[in-house]
Every structure is written in C-alpha cells, then in structure tokens.
mmCIF file of C-alpha atoms and ligand atoms in Angstrom:
data_model
loop_
_atom_site.group_PDB
_atom_site.id
_atom_site.type_symbol
_atom_site.label_atom_id
_atom_site.label_comp_id
_atom_site.label_asym_id
_atom_site.label_seq_id
_atom_site.Cartn_x
_atom_site.Cartn_y
_atom_site.Cartn_z
ATOM 1 C CA MET A 343 58.351 78.058 96.733
ATOM 2 C CA THR A 344 55.854 76.051 94.673
ATOM 3 C CA ASP A 345 52.133 75.798 95.284
ATOM 4 C CA SER A 346 50.997 73.112 97.637
ATOM 5 C CA LEU A 347 48.957 70.350 96.012
ATOM 6 C CA SER A 348 45.444 69.156 96.504
ATOM 7 C CA SER A 349 45.198 65.479 97.453
ATOM 8 C CA SER A 350 43.642 64.491 94.101
ATOM 9 C CA THR A 351 46.818 65.430 92.239
ATOM 10 C CA GLN A 352 49.067 63.649 94.700
ATOM 11 C CA THR A 353 47.562 60.220 94.843
ATOM 12 C CA ASN A 354 47.301 57.369 92.435
ATOM 13 C CA THR A 355 43.510 57.219 92.161
ATOM 14 C CA ASP A 356 43.222 54.492 89.505
ATOM 15 C CA SER A 357 42.200 51.398 91.496
ATOM 16 C CA SER A 358 42.956 49.026 88.599
ATOM 17 C CA LEU A 359 46.646 49.727 89.162
ATOM 18 C CA GLU A 360 48.872 48.348 91.907
ATOM 19 C CA PRO A 361 49.901 50.998 94.431
ATOM 20 C CA ARG A 362 52.846 53.081 93.339
ATOM 21 C CA VAL A 363 55.640 54.473 95.478
ATOM 22 C CA LEU A 364 57.885 57.445 94.766
ATOM 23 C CA VAL A 365 61.400 56.836 96.109
ATOM 24 C CA PHE A 366 63.396 60.053 96.127
ATOM 25 C CA ASP A 367 67.096 60.801 96.634
ATOM 26 C CA SER A 368 69.764 63.200 95.407
ATOM 27 C CA GLY A 369 71.278 60.415 93.297
ATOM 28 C CA VAL A 370 71.458 56.621 93.220
ATOM 29 C CA GLY A 371 71.511 56.143 97.020
ATOM 30 C CA GLY A 372 67.761 55.641 97.280
ATOM 31 C CA LEU A 373 68.137 52.496 95.178
ATOM 32 C CA SER A 374 69.462 50.787 98.322
ATOM 33 C CA VAL A 375 66.083 51.566 99.913
ATOM 34 C CA ALA A 376 64.160 50.661 96.732
ATOM 35 C CA ARG A 377 65.830 47.237 96.806
ATOM 36 C CA GLU A 378 64.509 46.569 100.330
ATOM 37 C CA ILE A 379 61.022 47.748 99.328
ATOM 38 C CA GLN A 380 61.019 45.557 96.212
ATOM 39 C CA GLN A 381 62.103 42.516 98.224
ATOM 40 C CA ARG A 382 59.223 43.002 100.652
ATOM 41 C CA LEU A 383 56.587 44.147 98.140
ATOM 42 C CA PRO A 384 57.487 42.642 94.753
ATOM 43 C CA GLY A 385 54.302 43.816 92.975
ATOM 44 C CA LEU A 386 54.679 47.466 93.940
ATOM 45 C CA SER A 387 55.281 49.919 91.100
ATOM 46 C CA LEU A 388 58.207 52.236 91.537
ATOM 47 C CA VAL A 389 58.957 55.775 90.468
ATOM 48 C CA TYR A 390 62.587 56.288 91.368
ATOM 49 C CA ALA A 391 63.562 59.967 91.346
ATOM 50 C CA SER A 392 67.113 61.267 91.440
ATOM 51 C CA ASP A 393 67.699 64.986 91.855
ATOM 52 C CA ASN A 394 70.973 64.680 89.976
ATOM 53 C CA GLY A 395 70.625 68.314 88.893
ATOM 54 C CA PHE A 396 71.320 69.401 92.480
ATOM 55 C CA PHE A 397 73.555 66.508 93.579
ATOM 56 C CA PRO A 398 75.219 66.208 96.066
ATOM 57 C CA TYR A 399 72.915 67.229 98.912
ATOM 58 C CA GLY A 400 75.473 66.590 101.639
ATOM 59 C CA THR A 401 77.371 69.803 100.985
ATOM 60 C CA LYS A 402 74.372 72.124 100.516
ATOM 61 C CA GLY A 403 73.107 74.791 102.896
ATOM 62 C CA GLU A 404 69.868 74.183 104.790
ATOM 63 C CA ALA A 405 67.687 76.913 103.273
ATOM 64 C CA GLU A 406 68.642 76.107 99.668
ATOM 65 C CA LEU A 407 68.058 72.379 100.273
ATOM 66 C CA ILE A 408 64.597 72.890 101.791
ATOM 67 C CA ALA A 409 63.574 75.079 98.841
ATOM 68 C CA ARG A 410 64.988 72.646 96.282
ATOM 69 C CA VAL A 411 63.379 69.514 97.750
ATOM 70 C CA ASP A 412 60.059 71.346 98.017
ATOM 71 C CA LYS A 413 60.190 72.343 94.360
ATOM 72 C CA VAL A 414 61.299 68.955 92.996
ATOM 73 C CA ILE A 415 58.842 66.898 95.078
ATOM 74 C CA ASN A 416 55.908 69.108 94.099
ATOM 75 C CA THR A 417 56.834 68.889 90.409
ATOM 76 C CA LEU A 418 57.292 65.115 90.619
ATOM 77 C CA LEU A 419 53.951 64.537 92.343
ATOM 78 C CA ARG A 420 52.137 66.587 89.722
ATOM 79 C CA GLN A 421 53.572 64.398 86.978
ATOM 80 C CA TYR A 422 53.680 61.005 88.696
ATOM 81 C CA PRO A 423 50.706 60.344 90.992
ATOM 82 C CA VAL A 424 51.722 57.906 93.734
ATOM 83 C CA ASP A 425 50.334 56.413 96.941
ATOM 84 C CA ILE A 426 53.374 56.910 99.152
ATOM 85 C CA LEU A 427 56.401 59.164 99.102
ATOM 86 C CA VAL A 428 59.692 57.825 100.462
ATOM 87 C CA ILE A 429 62.402 60.396 101.066
ATOM 88 C CA ALA A 430 65.230 57.868 100.714
ATOM 89 C CA CYS A 431 67.910 60.323 101.732
ATOM 90 C CA ASN A 432 69.122 60.960 105.272
ATOM 91 C CA THR A 433 70.458 64.392 104.349
ATOM 92 C CA ALA A 434 67.049 65.523 103.068
ATOM 93 C CA SER A 435 64.922 63.676 105.654
ATOM 94 C CA THR A 436 66.762 65.066 108.688
ATOM 95 C CA LEU A 437 65.950 68.555 107.410
ATOM 96 C CA THR A 438 62.871 68.694 105.187
ATOM 97 C CA LEU A 439 60.310 66.228 106.611
ATOM 98 C CA PRO A 440 58.370 68.695 108.808
ATOM 99 C CA HIS A 441 58.059 71.100 105.874
ATOM 100 C CA LEU A 442 56.923 68.384 103.421
ATOM 101 C CA ARG A 443 54.432 66.915 105.895
ATOM 102 C CA SER A 444 52.913 70.317 106.557
ATOM 103 C CA GLN A 445 51.964 70.794 102.911
ATOM 104 C CA LEU A 446 51.326 67.323 101.437
ATOM 105 C CA THR A 447 48.509 64.950 102.324
ATOM 106 C CA LEU A 448 49.917 61.636 101.097
ATOM 107 C CA PRO A 449 51.854 59.394 103.531
ATOM 108 C CA ILE A 450 55.532 60.303 103.668
ATOM 109 C CA VAL A 451 58.217 57.946 104.946
ATOM 110 C CA GLY A 452 61.598 59.421 105.740
ATOM 111 C CA VAL A 453 64.919 57.748 106.394
ATOM 112 C CA VAL A 454 66.907 58.815 109.427
ATOM 113 C CA PRO A 455 70.177 57.477 110.893
ATOM 114 C CA ALA A 456 69.704 54.041 112.540
ATOM 115 C CA ILE A 457 71.086 55.247 115.881
ATOM 116 C CA LYS A 458 68.312 53.604 117.896
ATOM 117 C CA PRO A 459 68.838 49.995 116.680
ATOM 118 C CA ALA A 460 72.615 50.460 116.874
ATOM 119 C CA ALA A 461 72.343 51.575 120.513
ATOM 120 C CA GLN A 462 70.065 48.619 121.275
ATOM 121 C CA GLN A 463 72.415 46.109 119.650
ATOM 122 C CA THR A 464 75.866 47.303 120.703
ATOM 123 C CA GLN A 465 77.649 45.169 123.283
ATOM 124 C CA THR A 466 80.526 47.582 123.803
ATOM 125 C CA GLY A 467 78.665 50.918 123.813
ATOM 126 C CA VAL A 468 80.828 52.246 120.972
ATOM 127 C CA ILE A 469 79.021 53.032 117.717
ATOM 128 C CA GLY A 470 80.326 54.444 114.443
ATOM 129 C CA LEU A 471 78.258 56.883 112.381
ATOM 130 C CA LEU A 472 79.103 57.277 108.709
ATOM 131 C CA ALA A 473 77.040 59.902 106.887
ATOM 132 C CA THR A 474 77.296 62.991 104.714
ATOM 133 C CA PRO A 475 78.938 66.040 106.323
ATOM 134 C CA ALA A 476 75.486 67.664 106.512
ATOM 135 C CA THR A 477 73.833 64.719 108.295
ATOM 136 C CA VAL A 478 76.678 64.477 110.815
ATOM 137 C CA ALA A 479 76.226 68.184 111.631
ATOM 138 C CA ARG A 480 72.400 68.195 111.792
ATOM 139 C CA PRO A 481 70.741 69.057 115.128
ATOM 140 C CA TYR A 482 68.265 66.252 114.273
ATOM 141 C CA THR A 483 71.122 63.708 114.335
ATOM 142 C CA HIS A 484 72.464 65.091 117.623
ATOM 143 C CA GLU A 485 68.969 64.829 119.093
ATOM 144 C CA LEU A 486 68.716 61.162 117.988
ATOM 145 C CA ILE A 487 71.998 60.430 119.760
ATOM 146 C CA ARG A 488 70.870 62.269 122.918
ATOM 147 C CA GLU A 489 67.558 60.446 122.966
ATOM 148 C CA TYR A 490 68.500 56.885 121.946
ATOM 149 C CA ALA A 491 72.222 56.523 122.645
ATOM 150 C CA PRO A 492 72.882 58.718 125.683
ATOM 151 C CA ARG A 493 75.343 56.242 127.211
ATOM 152 C CA CYS A 494 77.113 55.348 123.961
ATOM 153 C CA GLU A 495 80.302 56.725 122.532
ATOM 154 C CA VAL A 496 79.392 57.741 118.962
ATOM 155 C CA ILE A 497 82.295 58.149 116.537
ATOM 156 C CA SER A 498 81.051 60.244 113.592
ATOM 157 C CA LEU A 499 82.560 60.744 110.183
ATOM 158 C CA GLY A 500 81.095 62.811 107.339
ATOM 159 C CA SER A 501 82.191 61.817 103.843
ATOM 160 C CA SER A 502 81.088 63.165 100.473
ATOM 161 C CA GLU A 503 83.727 61.120 98.718
ATOM 162 C CA LEU A 504 81.953 57.868 99.577
ATOM 163 C CA VAL A 505 78.784 59.267 97.997
ATOM 164 C CA GLN A 506 80.677 59.937 94.762
ATOM 165 C CA LEU A 507 82.233 56.455 94.851
ATOM 166 C CA ALA A 508 78.788 54.841 95.119
ATOM 167 C CA GLU A 509 77.625 56.856 92.090
ATOM 168 C CA GLN A 510 80.687 55.707 90.124
ATOM 169 C CA LYS A 511 80.109 52.080 91.074
ATOM 170 C CA LEU A 512 76.527 52.136 89.785
ATOM 171 C CA ARG A 513 77.652 53.730 86.529
ATOM 172 C CA GLY A 514 79.855 50.656 86.067
ATOM 173 C CA GLU A 515 83.089 52.589 86.602
ATOM 174 C CA SER A 516 85.900 51.004 88.578
ATOM 175 C CA ILE A 517 86.404 52.501 92.025
ATOM 176 C CA GLU A 518 89.598 52.810 94.026
ATOM 177 C CA GLN A 519 89.468 50.472 97.019
ATOM 178 C CA ALA A 520 92.357 52.554 98.420
ATOM 179 C CA ALA A 521 90.045 55.570 98.641
ATOM 180 C CA ILE A 522 87.582 53.557 100.727
ATOM 181 C CA ALA A 523 90.438 52.239 102.871
ATOM 182 C CA GLN A 524 91.553 55.784 103.605
ATOM 183 C CA ILE A 525 88.067 56.915 104.678
ATOM 184 C CA ILE A 526 87.642 53.914 106.999
ATOM 185 C CA HIS A 527 91.160 54.450 108.279
ATOM 186 C CA SER A 528 90.228 57.932 109.510
ATOM 187 C CA LEU A 529 87.164 56.489 111.263
ATOM 188 C CA LEU A 530 89.334 53.833 112.914
ATOM 189 C CA ALA A 531 91.892 56.444 113.977
ATOM 190 C CA HIS A 532 89.625 57.502 116.866
ATOM 191 C CA GLU A 533 90.960 56.374 120.237
ATOM 192 C CA GLN A 534 87.752 54.443 121.100
ATOM 193 C CA SER A 535 87.355 52.777 117.695
ATOM 194 C CA ALA A 536 88.995 49.506 118.785
ATOM 195 C CA HIS A 537 85.805 48.905 120.809
ATOM 196 C CA MET A 538 83.378 49.847 118.026
ATOM 197 C CA ASP A 539 81.019 46.958 117.214
ATOM 198 C CA ARG A 540 78.279 48.691 115.181
ATOM 199 C CA LEU A 541 78.593 51.112 112.264
ATOM 200 C CA VAL A 542 75.521 53.088 111.203
ATOM 201 C CA LEU A 543 75.429 53.689 107.448
ATOM 202 C CA ALA A 544 73.461 56.950 107.671
ATOM 203 C CA CYS A 545 73.552 57.798 104.000
ATOM 204 C CA THR A 546 71.549 55.695 101.563
ATOM 205 C CA HIS A 547 74.470 55.648 99.130
ATOM 206 C CA PHE A 548 76.629 53.673 101.534
ATOM 207 C CA PRO A 549 74.814 50.287 101.553
ATOM 208 C CA LEU A 550 75.641 50.217 97.824
ATOM 209 C CA LEU A 551 79.306 49.945 98.922
ATOM 210 C CA LYS A 552 78.763 47.345 101.642
ATOM 211 C CA GLU A 553 81.237 44.788 100.266
ATOM 212 C CA GLU A 554 83.958 47.415 99.770
ATOM 213 C CA LEU A 555 83.390 48.817 103.275
ATOM 214 C CA ALA A 556 83.385 45.336 104.844
ATOM 215 C CA THR A 557 86.831 44.668 103.370
ATOM 216 C CA GLU A 558 88.253 47.559 105.408
ATOM 217 C CA LEU A 559 86.369 47.005 108.671
ATOM 218 C CA PRO A 560 87.321 44.650 111.504
ATOM 219 C CA ALA A 561 85.136 41.510 111.444
ATOM 220 C CA SER A 562 83.689 42.510 114.833
ATOM 221 C CA VAL A 563 81.973 45.588 113.331
ATOM 222 C CA GLN A 564 78.449 45.055 112.016
ATOM 223 C CA MET A 565 76.958 47.592 109.618
ATOM 224 C CA ILE A 566 73.381 48.819 110.160
ATOM 225 C CA ASP A 567 71.212 50.847 107.797
ATOM 226 C CA SER A 568 67.569 51.920 107.734
ATOM 227 C CA GLY A 569 66.490 50.274 104.456
ATOM 228 C CA GLU A 570 64.633 47.308 105.898
ATOM 229 C CA ALA A 571 62.799 49.443 108.471
ATOM 230 C CA ILE A 572 61.637 51.759 105.677
ATOM 231 C CA ALA A 573 60.366 48.810 103.642
ATOM 232 C CA ARG A 574 58.451 47.509 106.685
ATOM 233 C CA ARG A 575 56.873 50.938 107.168
ATOM 234 C CA VAL A 576 55.817 51.105 103.505
ATOM 235 C CA GLU A 577 54.303 47.620 103.790
ATOM 236 C CA TYR A 578 52.398 48.669 106.922
ATOM 237 C CA LEU A 579 51.031 51.803 105.232
ATOM 238 C CA LEU A 580 49.896 49.798 102.199
ATOM 239 C CA GLN A 581 48.249 47.047 104.232
ATOM 240 C CA GLY A 582 45.476 45.449 102.213
ATOM 241 C CA ARG A 583 46.273 47.505 99.130
ATOM 242 C CA MET A 584 48.560 44.967 97.430
ATOM 243 C CA GLY A 585 46.075 43.077 95.263
ATOM 244 C CA THR A 586 46.416 39.890 93.279
ATOM 245 C CA THR A 587 44.534 41.101 90.218
ATOM 246 C CA ALA A 588 45.613 44.714 89.882
ATOM 247 C CA ILE A 589 48.076 45.605 87.153
ATOM 248 C CA PRO A 590 51.557 46.713 88.179
ATOM 249 C CA SER A 591 52.523 49.776 86.142
ATOM 250 C CA GLU A 592 55.923 50.251 84.587
ATOM 251 C CA ASN A 593 58.817 51.187 86.883
ATOM 252 C CA ILE A 594 60.366 54.523 85.940
ATOM 253 C CA ALA A 595 63.546 56.376 86.871
ATOM 254 C CA VAL A 596 63.228 60.157 86.728
ATOM 255 C CA PHE A 597 66.216 62.512 86.667
ATOM 256 C CA THR A 598 66.151 66.282 87.097
ATOM 257 C CA LYS A 599 68.964 66.747 84.590
ATOM 258 C CA GLN A 600 69.821 64.893 81.390
ATOM 259 C CA THR A 601 73.492 63.970 81.638
ATOM 260 C CA THR A 602 75.746 61.264 80.233
ATOM 261 C CA GLU A 603 76.262 60.077 83.832
ATOM 262 C CA ALA A 604 72.508 59.490 84.174
ATOM 263 C CA GLU A 605 72.417 57.643 80.855
ATOM 264 C CA ARG A 606 75.245 55.399 82.045
ATOM 265 C CA LEU A 607 73.022 54.153 84.885
ATOM 266 C CA GLU A 608 70.865 52.206 82.426
ATOM 267 C CA ALA A 609 72.420 48.809 83.237
ATOM 268 C CA ALA A 610 72.264 49.347 87.020
ATOM 269 C CA LEU A 611 68.624 50.452 86.807
ATOM 270 C CA LYS A 612 67.695 47.244 84.953
ATOM 271 C CA ASN A 613 68.824 45.341 88.066
ATOM 272 C CA PHE A 614 65.984 47.136 89.866
ATOM 273 C CA GLY A 615 63.446 46.293 87.149
ATOM 274 C CA ILE A 616 63.585 49.855 85.789
ATOM 275 C CA TYR A 617 63.670 49.985 81.995
ATOM 276 C CA ARG A 618 62.501 53.558 81.407
ATOM 277 C CA GLN A 619 64.325 56.826 82.113
ATOM 278 C CA ASP A 620 62.471 60.142 82.150
ATOM 279 C CA TYR A 621 63.771 63.661 82.617
ATOM 280 C CA LEU A 622 61.907 66.240 84.626
ATOM 281 C CA ALA A 623 61.753 69.832 83.438
ATOM 282 C CA ILE A 624 62.567 71.781 86.564
HETATM 283 N N1 LIG B 553 71.914 59.643 99.750
HETATM 284 C C1 LIG B 553 71.909 60.818 100.529
HETATM 285 C C2 LIG B 553 71.760 60.501 102.014
HETATM 286 O O1 LIG B 553 71.180 59.504 102.393
HETATM 287 C C3 LIG B 553 72.879 61.937 100.322
HETATM 288 C C4 LIG B 553 73.929 61.960 99.305
HETATM 289 C C5 LIG B 553 74.323 63.378 98.883
HETATM 290 O O2 LIG B 553 75.197 63.970 99.500
HETATM 291 O O3 LIG B 553 73.691 63.856 97.951
HETATM 292 O O4 LIG B 553 72.171 61.268 102.858
#
C-alpha cells in the first residue's frame, strides 16, 4: 500500500495551464472514454494511463486489483498533477472507487455498466450485458441490476477475448471477425435473446469494436456505453475552468511497462492527439 497524497501533489495548481485530466485503464479501453471527453472538451489536456504491466484486469482477483490500482494511481498522481481522475475501466471502477475516494482529495469519476439507461430505453425488457468476466461477477453489477432493472431480463456474458481483440485492433493488427461472431453467437444463444433490444457495452474496450460487433448483432439491438455520460460529468466538474487564454499542455500516454506492443500503439494514439509516450517506473 502506498502513502496517501496531500492535495497539493494531486492537483494541477498552475493556473496558466488548461485543466488536465488523467484517464486511466488497464490498456487501450479508456481511449473510448477519452474520445468522448475530447469531443466535449476539446481544449482539455489529457494524461492517458495504461496499466499494461498488469493487463488484463478482468481476470484478476479482487485484493490484488485493489492493491495494484492504489499503487499505480498514487505513483501517476505524484508524477502527473491533474485536476480530475477518470477511472475509465468498469472492472476497476466497480471494485476500487470507494477505496480511491477515501484517500484522494481530487474529483474522481468512475465508469460503471450503463444498466440504468438500458433499462429506461428498452421496449422489450430484455437487455444484454457484455463485460469482462470480473465485471459480470461483481456484486456491484448485481446491485445495479437489482436497483435499476428489477423487471428486466439481463443476459450477461463475460469475455476477455474481446478485450484482447480491441488491443490488437488499436495496434493495427488484423482481427478475426469470426472470433467476434462466435462471442456474439454465445450471447444470442440464450433463449430470451430474440427479444433483446439493448446491449450494454460494460467494458471500455468494447466501444472500440463497435463496427465489428454491429456486424454480428440483429439490427434491432442498440449498443449503449457510458462514455458520453462520463464526458458530461467531467464537463460539469470543470464548469468555468475551461478558459480561452490558458495554454493546453501536451497530451501524454503513460504505460507501466515498456513493451513492443505499447510502442505499436503510436499511430492509434496520434488519432487522439497524443504524440508522447512515457513509461512509469512502478
Ligand atoms: N477496459 C476494462 C473495463 O472497462 C477492462 C479490460 C481488462 O480486462 O483489463 O472493464
């Protein structure tokens, strides 16, 4: 367990700079959230952090994941002062938010499965939930379903393979559409799936595969993720802070391990206005 931080080391105190947000995930998934934030707040500076040294999160035990996220976030905040922390990972958010909030003073925005909007929008009462195996099993997720979708049939599928496919896609590698077809096929094998009209993408990696997923889904199924809601929340928290004269600082991607896979993300990161890659000693 690392030391908790005083607020002066956590926040971006230089008022000549635009506010800066730290978007954190186990890998490239958080970029789907970063994209929504950038669309809403184009001047905002971004530190994108990927804990690729401990990827994937979706197969890790709870205690080891809490300890790891604690350690990485504390190290990141010491090195990269920011105004807001976005845990752009359902697997981490559904487990670690109470712990992070109890020891950090900066605003923290987490991403959790979009069960509530799906339950509000469904016409048939049948919702799909696609997430990591860990998120599907989390008590937090079950509680969301109990609270917001008590009368819905929720068809859940946990897939780590989809997470890996999203990583491959962003590295510019070709991905097997047949692999995606097989995953969606097992979701559609459920006896109620013919009535499913909403599919919650409850892993931030999955919106990066939206086109590939859409190819395999019936046209009547609409996909829902939490990216836009997160961006709205960040905008709300930064109200009045986005200036017209302040200087945006350079966007940075930070990895917890130097690997050839991370280096191969250079082209994808440029699409997010990120031209610098750092490595964190952890
Ligand atoms: N992107 C992460 C999420 O939203 C998890 C991927 C992983 O298994 O590391 O759940």
